[in-house]
Coordinates of C-alpha atoms in Angstrom, one line a residue:
M1 CA -151.7 110.5 -124.2
A2 CA -149.4 112.6 -122.2
Q3 CA -148.0 112.3 -119.3
D4 CA -145.7 115.0 -117.0
S5 CA -142.5 114.1 -116.0
E6 CA -141.8 114.0 -111.9
T7 CA -138.4 113.5 -109.7
L8 CA -138.6 111.0 -107.2
D9 CA -136.6 110.8 -103.6
Q10 CA -134.1 108.8 -105.0
G11 CA -133.5 111.1 -107.6
V12 CA -135.1 108.9 -110.3
V13 CA -136.7 111.0 -113.2
I14 CA -139.2 110.4 -115.4
K15 CA -138.8 111.8 -118.9
N16 CA -142.0 113.3 -120.2
T17 CA -143.9 110.9 -123.1
V18 CA -146.4 111.2 -125.8
D19 CA -148.1 107.8 -126.4
G20 CA -145.4 105.9 -124.5
I21 CA -142.5 107.9 -126.5
A22 CA -139.9 109.4 -124.1
V23 CA -139.4 113.6 -125.3
E24 CA -136.8 115.5 -124.2
P25 CA -137.8 118.3 -121.5
Q26 CA -137.9 122.0 -123.2
A27 CA -135.2 123.9 -123.1
K28 CA -134.0 126.2 -120.7
P29 CA -134.9 130.1 -121.9
A30 CA -131.3 131.6 -123.4
R31 CA -129.8 134.0 -121.0
S32 CA -129.9 137.5 -121.9
R33 CA -127.3 138.8 -123.9
K34 CA -125.9 140.7 -120.8
S35 CA -124.9 137.8 -119.6
Q36 CA -123.4 136.3 -122.6
S37 CA -121.3 139.1 -123.5
P38 CA -117.8 138.3 -123.6
A39 CA -115.3 139.5 -120.2
R40 CA -113.5 142.6 -120.5
P41 CA -109.6 141.3 -121.4
K42 CA -107.5 141.6 -118.8
P43 CA -103.8 142.3 -118.1
D44 CA -101.4 139.0 -117.9
P45 CA -100.9 137.9 -114.5
Y46 CA -97.7 136.5 -115.1
I47 CA -95.9 140.0 -116.5
W48 CA -97.7 141.5 -112.8
G49 CA -96.7 138.8 -110.5
I50 CA -92.9 139.4 -112.1
Y51 CA -93.4 143.2 -111.5
I52 CA -94.4 143.0 -108.3
M53 CA -92.0 140.8 -107.2
L54 CA -89.0 142.8 -109.0
L55 CA -90.8 145.8 -107.0
M56 CA -90.0 144.0 -103.8
V57 CA -86.1 143.2 -104.7
S58 CA -85.5 146.2 -105.5
V59 CA -86.9 147.5 -102.3
I60 CA -85.4 145.3 -100.1
E61 CA -81.6 145.5 -101.9
L62 CA -81.9 149.3 -102.3
F63 CA -81.8 149.7 -98.6
S64 CA -79.4 147.0 -98.2
A65 CA -77.0 148.5 -100.6
S66 CA -77.2 152.4 -99.5
S67 CA -75.5 152.4 -96.6
T68 CA -72.7 154.9 -97.9
E69 CA -75.7 157.1 -99.1
V70 CA -77.1 156.7 -95.3
S71 CA -76.9 160.0 -93.2
A72 CA -77.8 160.8 -89.3
A73 CA -80.5 163.3 -89.9
N74 CA -82.4 160.9 -92.2
V75 CA -81.6 157.6 -92.3
Y76 CA -84.2 156.3 -94.8
M77 CA -84.1 159.2 -97.0
P78 CA -82.5 156.8 -99.4
L79 CA -84.9 154.1 -99.5
I80 CA -87.4 156.9 -99.1
R81 CA -86.6 158.9 -102.2
H82 CA -86.5 155.2 -104.5
A83 CA -89.8 154.4 -103.2
I84 CA -91.2 157.4 -104.5
F85 CA -89.9 156.5 -108.2
L86 CA -91.4 152.9 -107.5
I87 CA -95.0 154.3 -107.0
I88 CA -94.8 157.2 -109.5
G89 CA -93.4 153.5 -112.1
L90 CA -96.5 151.9 -110.2
G91 CA -98.9 154.3 -111.7
A92 CA -97.3 154.7 -114.7
V93 CA -98.1 150.9 -115.3
F94 CA -101.8 151.2 -113.9
L95 CA -102.2 154.0 -116.4
L96 CA -100.5 152.5 -119.8
Q97 CA -102.2 149.0 -119.3
N98 CA -105.6 151.1 -119.8
T99 CA -103.8 152.7 -123.2
H100 CA -104.8 150.4 -126.2
Y101 CA -101.5 149.6 -128.0
G102 CA -102.4 151.0 -130.8
Y103 CA -101.7 154.3 -129.5
F104 CA -97.8 153.9 -129.1
S105 CA -97.9 153.4 -132.8
R106 CA -99.7 156.7 -133.6
F107 CA -97.1 158.4 -131.1
A108 CA -94.1 156.6 -132.1
W109 CA -92.0 159.1 -134.6
F110 CA -92.5 161.9 -131.9
F111 CA -91.5 160.3 -128.5
A112 CA -88.5 159.4 -130.7
L113 CA -87.5 162.4 -131.9
I114 CA -88.1 164.3 -128.5
S115 CA -85.7 161.5 -126.8
L116 CA -83.4 162.0 -129.8
A117 CA -83.4 166.2 -129.3
L118 CA -82.6 165.2 -125.4
L119 CA -80.0 163.5 -126.1
I120 CA -78.2 165.6 -128.8
L121 CA -78.9 168.1 -125.5
S122 CA -77.1 165.7 -123.1
N123 CA -74.1 165.2 -125.8
F124 CA -73.3 169.4 -125.5
F125 CA -74.9 170.6 -122.2
G126 CA -75.5 167.8 -119.8
V127 CA -73.6 167.3 -116.6
E128 CA -71.1 164.7 -115.9
I129 CA -71.8 161.5 -114.6
N130 CA -69.1 158.9 -113.4
G131 CA -66.9 160.7 -115.8
A132 CA -69.4 161.0 -119.0
Q133 CA -72.0 163.5 -120.7
R134 CA -75.4 161.7 -119.8
A135 CA -77.5 163.9 -118.6
I136 CA -79.4 166.9 -117.9
R137 CA -81.0 168.5 -115.5
I138 CA -84.5 170.0 -115.6
A139 CA -86.0 172.2 -113.0
G140 CA -83.9 170.3 -110.3
F141 CA -84.4 166.6 -111.8
T142 CA -81.7 164.9 -113.2
I143 CA -82.9 163.0 -116.5
Q144 CA -80.8 160.4 -118.5
P145 CA -81.6 160.5 -122.0
P146 CA -79.8 157.3 -122.9
E147 CA -82.4 155.2 -120.9
I148 CA -85.2 157.6 -123.0
V149 CA -83.9 156.7 -126.1
K150 CA -83.6 152.8 -125.8
L151 CA -87.2 152.7 -125.5
T152 CA -88.2 155.6 -127.6
V153 CA -86.2 153.4 -130.5
V154 CA -88.0 150.1 -129.5
V155 CA -91.3 151.6 -129.8
L156 CA -90.5 153.0 -133.3
L157 CA -89.1 149.8 -134.8
A158 CA -92.0 148.2 -133.6
T159 CA -93.8 150.0 -135.3
I160 CA -91.9 150.1 -138.7
L161 CA -91.6 146.5 -138.5
G162 CA -95.1 146.3 -138.3
R163 CA -95.8 148.3 -140.8
N164 CA -93.9 146.8 -142.8
Q165 CA -94.9 142.9 -141.8
E166 CA -94.9 140.7 -145.1
P167 CA -95.8 136.5 -145.1
R168 CA -92.4 135.7 -145.5
G169 CA -90.9 138.6 -142.8
V170 CA -90.2 142.2 -143.1
S171 CA -89.6 143.7 -146.1
N172 CA -87.1 145.3 -147.8
K173 CA -87.9 148.7 -147.1
G174 CA -88.6 148.0 -143.8
V175 CA -85.0 146.7 -143.3
I176 CA -83.6 149.8 -144.2
E177 CA -85.9 152.1 -142.9
A178 CA -85.8 149.9 -139.2
A179 CA -81.7 150.0 -139.7
F180 CA -81.0 153.4 -140.9
V181 CA -82.7 154.8 -137.8
V182 CA -80.6 152.8 -135.5
I183 CA -77.3 153.6 -137.1
L184 CA -78.6 157.5 -136.5
F185 CA -79.8 156.8 -132.6
G186 CA -76.6 154.7 -132.6
A187 CA -74.3 157.7 -133.5
F188 CA -75.9 160.3 -130.6
L189 CA -76.0 157.1 -128.1
W190 CA -72.5 156.3 -128.5
K191 CA -71.0 159.9 -127.1
N192 CA -73.3 158.5 -124.1
G193 CA -71.4 154.9 -123.5
L194 CA -70.6 152.3 -125.7
T195 CA -72.6 149.6 -124.3
N196 CA -76.1 151.9 -124.9
T197 CA -75.1 151.8 -128.1
I198 CA -74.5 148.1 -128.7
L199 CA -77.4 147.4 -126.9
L200 CA -79.5 149.5 -128.6
F201 CA -77.7 147.1 -131.6
G202 CA -78.4 143.6 -129.6
V203 CA -82.0 144.9 -129.7
S204 CA -82.6 145.6 -133.0
L205 CA -80.8 142.6 -134.5
S206 CA -83.6 140.3 -131.7
M207 CA -86.5 142.3 -133.1
F208 CA -85.3 141.7 -136.7
L209 CA -85.2 138.1 -135.7
I210 CA -88.7 137.8 -134.6
G211 CA -90.0 139.7 -137.4
G212 CA -88.9 136.5 -139.3
M213 CA -86.5 138.2 -141.2
K214 CA -84.2 136.2 -143.6
W215 CA -80.5 134.9 -143.0
K216 CA -78.9 136.9 -145.8
K217 CA -80.6 140.2 -144.9
F218 CA -79.8 139.6 -141.1
I219 CA -76.0 139.1 -141.7
Y220 CA -75.9 142.3 -144.2
V221 CA -77.2 144.1 -141.8
L222 CA -75.2 142.7 -139.5
I223 CA -72.2 143.7 -141.3
I224 CA -73.2 147.1 -141.4
Y225 CA -74.2 148.1 -138.0
G226 CA -70.3 146.5 -137.8
A227 CA -68.8 149.2 -140.3
C228 CA -70.5 152.1 -138.7
G229 CA -69.5 150.9 -134.9
G230 CA -66.0 150.6 -136.3
I231 CA -66.0 153.6 -138.3
L232 CA -67.7 155.5 -135.0
Y233 CA -65.1 154.1 -132.6
M234 CA -62.0 155.0 -134.6
M235 CA -63.1 158.1 -136.0
K236 CA -60.6 161.1 -134.7
Y237 CA -62.6 164.6 -134.3
T238 CA -60.4 167.0 -134.9
G239 CA -61.0 171.1 -134.4
S240 CA -60.1 174.3 -133.5
D241 CA -58.6 175.7 -130.5
D242 CA -61.9 177.0 -129.9
D243 CA -63.0 173.2 -129.4
D244 CA -60.0 172.3 -127.6
E245 CA -62.6 171.0 -124.6
R246 CA -65.0 169.2 -126.7
V247 CA -62.4 166.9 -128.6
E248 CA -60.7 166.6 -125.2
L249 CA -63.5 165.2 -123.5
V250 CA -64.2 163.1 -127.2
D251 CA -60.8 161.7 -127.0
G252 CA -61.2 161.0 -123.3
R253 CA -64.1 158.5 -124.0
Q254 CA -62.0 157.0 -126.4
D255 CA -59.7 156.4 -123.9
T256 CA -61.8 155.5 -121.4
H257 CA -63.4 152.7 -124.0
K258 CA -60.0 151.2 -124.6
G259 CA -58.6 151.4 -120.7
R260 CA -61.4 149.5 -119.9
I261 CA -61.1 147.1 -122.3
A262 CA -57.5 146.7 -121.5
R263 CA -58.1 145.9 -117.9
F264 CA -60.7 143.2 -119.3
I265 CA -58.4 141.3 -120.5
E266 CA -55.7 141.9 -118.1
G267 CA -58.3 140.4 -115.2
V268 CA -58.0 141.5 -111.9
H269 CA -55.1 139.3 -109.7
P270 CA -55.3 139.1 -105.8
D271 CA -52.0 140.4 -105.2
D272 CA -53.0 143.6 -107.0
P273 CA -53.4 146.8 -105.4
I274 CA -56.9 148.1 -105.1
N275 CA -56.7 151.8 -106.7
D276 CA -59.5 153.7 -108.5
E277 CA -59.3 151.7 -111.8
N278 CA -60.0 148.2 -110.4
R279 CA -61.6 149.2 -107.1
Q280 CA -65.3 148.2 -108.6
V281 CA -64.2 144.8 -110.1
V282 CA -62.4 143.6 -107.0
F283 CA -64.8 144.9 -103.9
A284 CA -67.6 143.7 -106.9
K285 CA -66.0 140.2 -106.4
I286 CA -65.6 140.2 -102.9
A287 CA -68.5 140.9 -102.2
Q288 CA -70.1 137.9 -104.9
A289 CA -67.8 135.6 -102.7
H290 CA -68.8 136.2 -99.4
G291 CA -72.5 135.8 -100.3
G292 CA -71.7 131.9 -101.1
V293 CA -74.3 129.6 -101.7
F294 CA -77.3 131.3 -99.7
G295 CA -76.2 134.4 -99.1
Q296 CA -75.3 136.4 -95.5
G297 CA -79.2 137.4 -95.5
P298 CA -80.7 140.8 -96.7
G299 CA -79.2 143.7 -95.2
N300 CA -76.5 142.0 -93.7
S301 CA -74.5 143.7 -96.9
R302 CA -70.5 144.1 -95.6
E303 CA -69.1 145.0 -99.1
S304 CA -71.9 148.1 -99.7
A305 CA -69.8 150.7 -97.5
R306 CA -67.2 149.8 -99.4
L307 CA -68.5 149.0 -103.6
P308 CA -68.7 152.3 -105.0
L309 CA -72.1 152.3 -106.8
A310 CA -73.4 149.5 -104.8
F311 CA -77.1 150.8 -105.2
S312 CA -76.6 151.4 -109.0
D313 CA -74.4 149.9 -111.5
Y314 CA -73.3 146.9 -109.3
I315 CA -76.4 146.1 -107.0
Y316 CA -76.2 142.7 -108.2
S317 CA -72.5 141.9 -106.5
I318 CA -75.0 143.0 -103.3
I319 CA -78.2 140.9 -103.9
V320 CA -75.9 137.8 -104.6
E321 CA -73.9 138.4 -101.0
D322 CA -77.0 139.3 -99.6
T323 CA -79.3 135.9 -101.5
G324 CA -76.2 134.0 -102.5
L325 CA -75.8 131.8 -105.2
V326 CA -79.5 130.7 -105.4
G327 CA -81.1 134.3 -105.1
G328 CA -78.6 135.3 -107.8
I329 CA -79.9 132.3 -110.0
A330 CA -83.3 133.0 -109.2
L331 CA -83.7 137.1 -110.0
L332 CA -81.8 135.8 -113.2
L333 CA -84.3 133.1 -113.8
L334 CA -87.2 135.9 -112.8
Y335 CA -86.1 138.1 -115.7
L336 CA -86.0 135.2 -118.4
C337 CA -89.5 133.9 -117.2
L338 CA -90.4 137.7 -117.8
L339 CA -89.3 136.9 -121.8
A340 CA -90.4 133.8 -121.7
R341 CA -94.2 135.2 -121.5
A342 CA -94.0 138.2 -123.2
G343 CA -92.8 135.5 -126.4
R344 CA -95.9 133.4 -125.9
I345 CA -98.3 136.3 -126.3
A346 CA -96.6 137.3 -129.2
Y347 CA -96.7 134.4 -130.5
Y348 CA -100.9 134.1 -130.6
C349 CA -101.1 137.6 -131.0
S350 CA -103.2 138.3 -134.4
R351 CA -101.4 141.2 -135.6
A352 CA -97.7 141.7 -136.6
F353 CA -97.0 145.2 -134.4
P354 CA -98.5 143.8 -130.7
A355 CA -95.9 141.1 -131.6
F356 CA -93.3 143.2 -132.0
L357 CA -94.2 145.7 -129.6
I358 CA -94.5 143.3 -126.3
M359 CA -90.9 140.9 -127.7
G360 CA -89.2 144.8 -128.2
C361 CA -90.0 146.4 -125.1
A362 CA -89.6 142.7 -122.9
V363 CA -86.1 142.2 -125.1
L364 CA -84.4 145.6 -123.6
I365 CA -85.4 144.8 -120.0
V366 CA -84.2 141.2 -120.2
F367 CA -81.0 142.4 -122.8
Q368 CA -80.1 145.4 -120.0
A369 CA -80.4 142.7 -117.0
L370 CA -78.5 140.5 -119.1
V371 CA -75.4 142.7 -119.1
H372 CA -75.3 144.1 -115.9
M373 CA -74.5 140.8 -114.6
A374 CA -72.5 140.1 -117.0
I375 CA -70.4 143.3 -116.1
V376 CA -71.2 142.4 -112.1
T377 CA -69.7 139.0 -112.4
G378 CA -66.9 139.7 -114.7
L379 CA -68.1 138.2 -118.0
F380 CA -68.0 142.3 -120.0
P381 CA -66.1 145.5 -119.4
V382 CA -66.8 147.9 -116.4
S383 CA -69.5 150.0 -117.8
G384 CA -72.6 151.8 -116.3
Q385 CA -75.5 150.0 -116.6
P386 CA -78.5 149.8 -114.2
L387 CA -80.4 147.0 -113.4
P388 CA -84.1 146.9 -114.8
L389 CA -86.3 148.0 -112.1
I390 CA -84.0 147.3 -108.9
S391 CA -81.2 149.8 -109.5
K392 CA -81.5 153.7 -108.3
G393 CA -82.5 155.9 -111.1
G394 CA -85.6 157.7 -111.5
T395 CA -84.8 158.0 -115.2
S396 CA -84.7 154.1 -115.7
I397 CA -86.9 153.0 -113.2
M398 CA -89.9 155.0 -115.4
V399 CA -88.3 154.0 -118.4
M400 CA -89.0 150.3 -117.3
S401 CA -92.2 151.2 -116.2
V402 CA -93.5 152.2 -119.0
A403 CA -92.2 149.0 -120.7
I404 CA -93.9 147.1 -118.3
G405 CA -97.4 149.2 -119.0
I406 CA -96.6 148.9 -122.6
M407 CA -96.3 144.8 -122.2
L408 CA -99.5 144.6 -119.6
S409 CA -101.4 146.8 -122.7
V410 CA -100.6 144.0 -125.8
S411 CA -101.3 141.2 -123.2
R412 CA -104.4 143.1 -122.5
F413 CA -106.0 144.1 -125.7
A414 CA -104.0 142.1 -128.7
V415 CA -106.5 138.9 -129.8
I416 CA -104.8 135.4 -128.9
N417 CA -107.6 133.4 -129.1
G418 CA -107.9 133.6 -133.4
N419 CA -111.9 135.0 -132.8
K420 CA -112.4 136.4 -135.9
K421 CA -115.0 138.8 -134.3
Q422 CA -112.8 140.1 -132.0
I423 CA -110.0 140.3 -134.2
K424 CA -112.7 142.7 -136.7
A425 CA -112.7 144.4 -133.0
E426 CA -108.7 145.0 -132.6
L427 CA -108.7 145.8 -136.1
K428 CA -110.8 149.0 -135.7
E429 CA -108.8 150.3 -133.1
L430 CA -105.3 150.0 -135.7
P431 CA -104.7 152.3 -138.1
E432 CA -104.8 151.1 -141.8
D433 CA -101.1 150.5 -142.1
M434 CA -100.4 148.8 -139.2
Q435 CA -102.8 145.7 -139.4
A436 CA -100.3 142.9 -140.9
A437 CA -100.6 139.9 -139.9
N438 CA -99.1 138.3 -137.3
Y439 CA -96.4 135.9 -139.5
S440 CA -96.6 133.3 -137.1
T441 CA -99.9 132.4 -136.5
Q442 CA -101.2 133.8 -140.4
T443 CA -102.1 130.6 -141.2
K444 CA -104.3 129.7 -138.2
N445 CA -106.0 133.2 -138.2
D446 CA -106.9 133.5 -142.4

């Protein structure tokens, strides 16, 4: 005897019964395949949030720091030029976040060699910027190849390390190949700035550690880097009478390096007269002291009118003057949050290459920011290093925007949930030699 279920007004349900035995009602028909299909992966919202906040800081603080560039004809022209580059960079981020990260490995060598050619071209035919040959002019635009080289080398290192990843770390072949690339690019980058070369060495060493390199190999690489750096620094160039200008330029850069280090060791004292050699350091310290704990407020900077390169190499001092110690620490934490978020994504990537790629880009951005802050606050010797995504400079903004786009691409297309079907689909997008498993999650995924 069967009885249909009834639902009372009080919410009590009488189940179907067959000969007095309760049975479960029939299951609802399964949803359509379309509704069960996995959602399209989305880029990481935290990286997007950090990026947008950096853009906001950039627009506000560049306007505050550009008082020396303001002209009566157009007060907003410096800000407009900077905003145009930020918008172009934003477009690059949107484009790259929709591009699978696997494509970056296929063109890594090509773009690295192009950037190396531009770097060599700038060494011999570049225009001087702040006392060094760092830029080349193409169709009215100024391009700084060192900024491009740093990112292309990071992508190339991620490709090399991802291809040579083993369960116990990077293979000897991968270590040798990666170290050779860094030394080669560093040798040509040296003439364009000591800080850029050190930064490149530091980023590569960080990527080696991320790849699980054994400490013995790491120490060997560190010794080789130190030896090559010492050789480059102590090397004396000789030439014929026709090469006097080139020799004078190289020796002049060496004298600049030694002078900056000597002045850094000596320090700046309150009674020292202000001259061209210590002007930046003195006014940067005055700006930070004027900022106090909470700052003078955005746009109320006083030292931006006297501080050389307040809108680029020393913009952090203006940020501290405007927002105080609180704002300076907040900006530092913002960069560190970007690194922490990249580290979390990298840890859960199923493949080694995307883990290297996102961490390399994050380390490059954060290390450059830390170097800029260290220079401005007097912890490092004076050297030109823009604050990523904030300082004025079209090349730097574009390069750092591309780095953010690559990070978002990894966060979108790299499998981080251990789903075997999704991992197989991901492998189809990667070349066969780039399918090494991420050592940090290899056991879990296998």
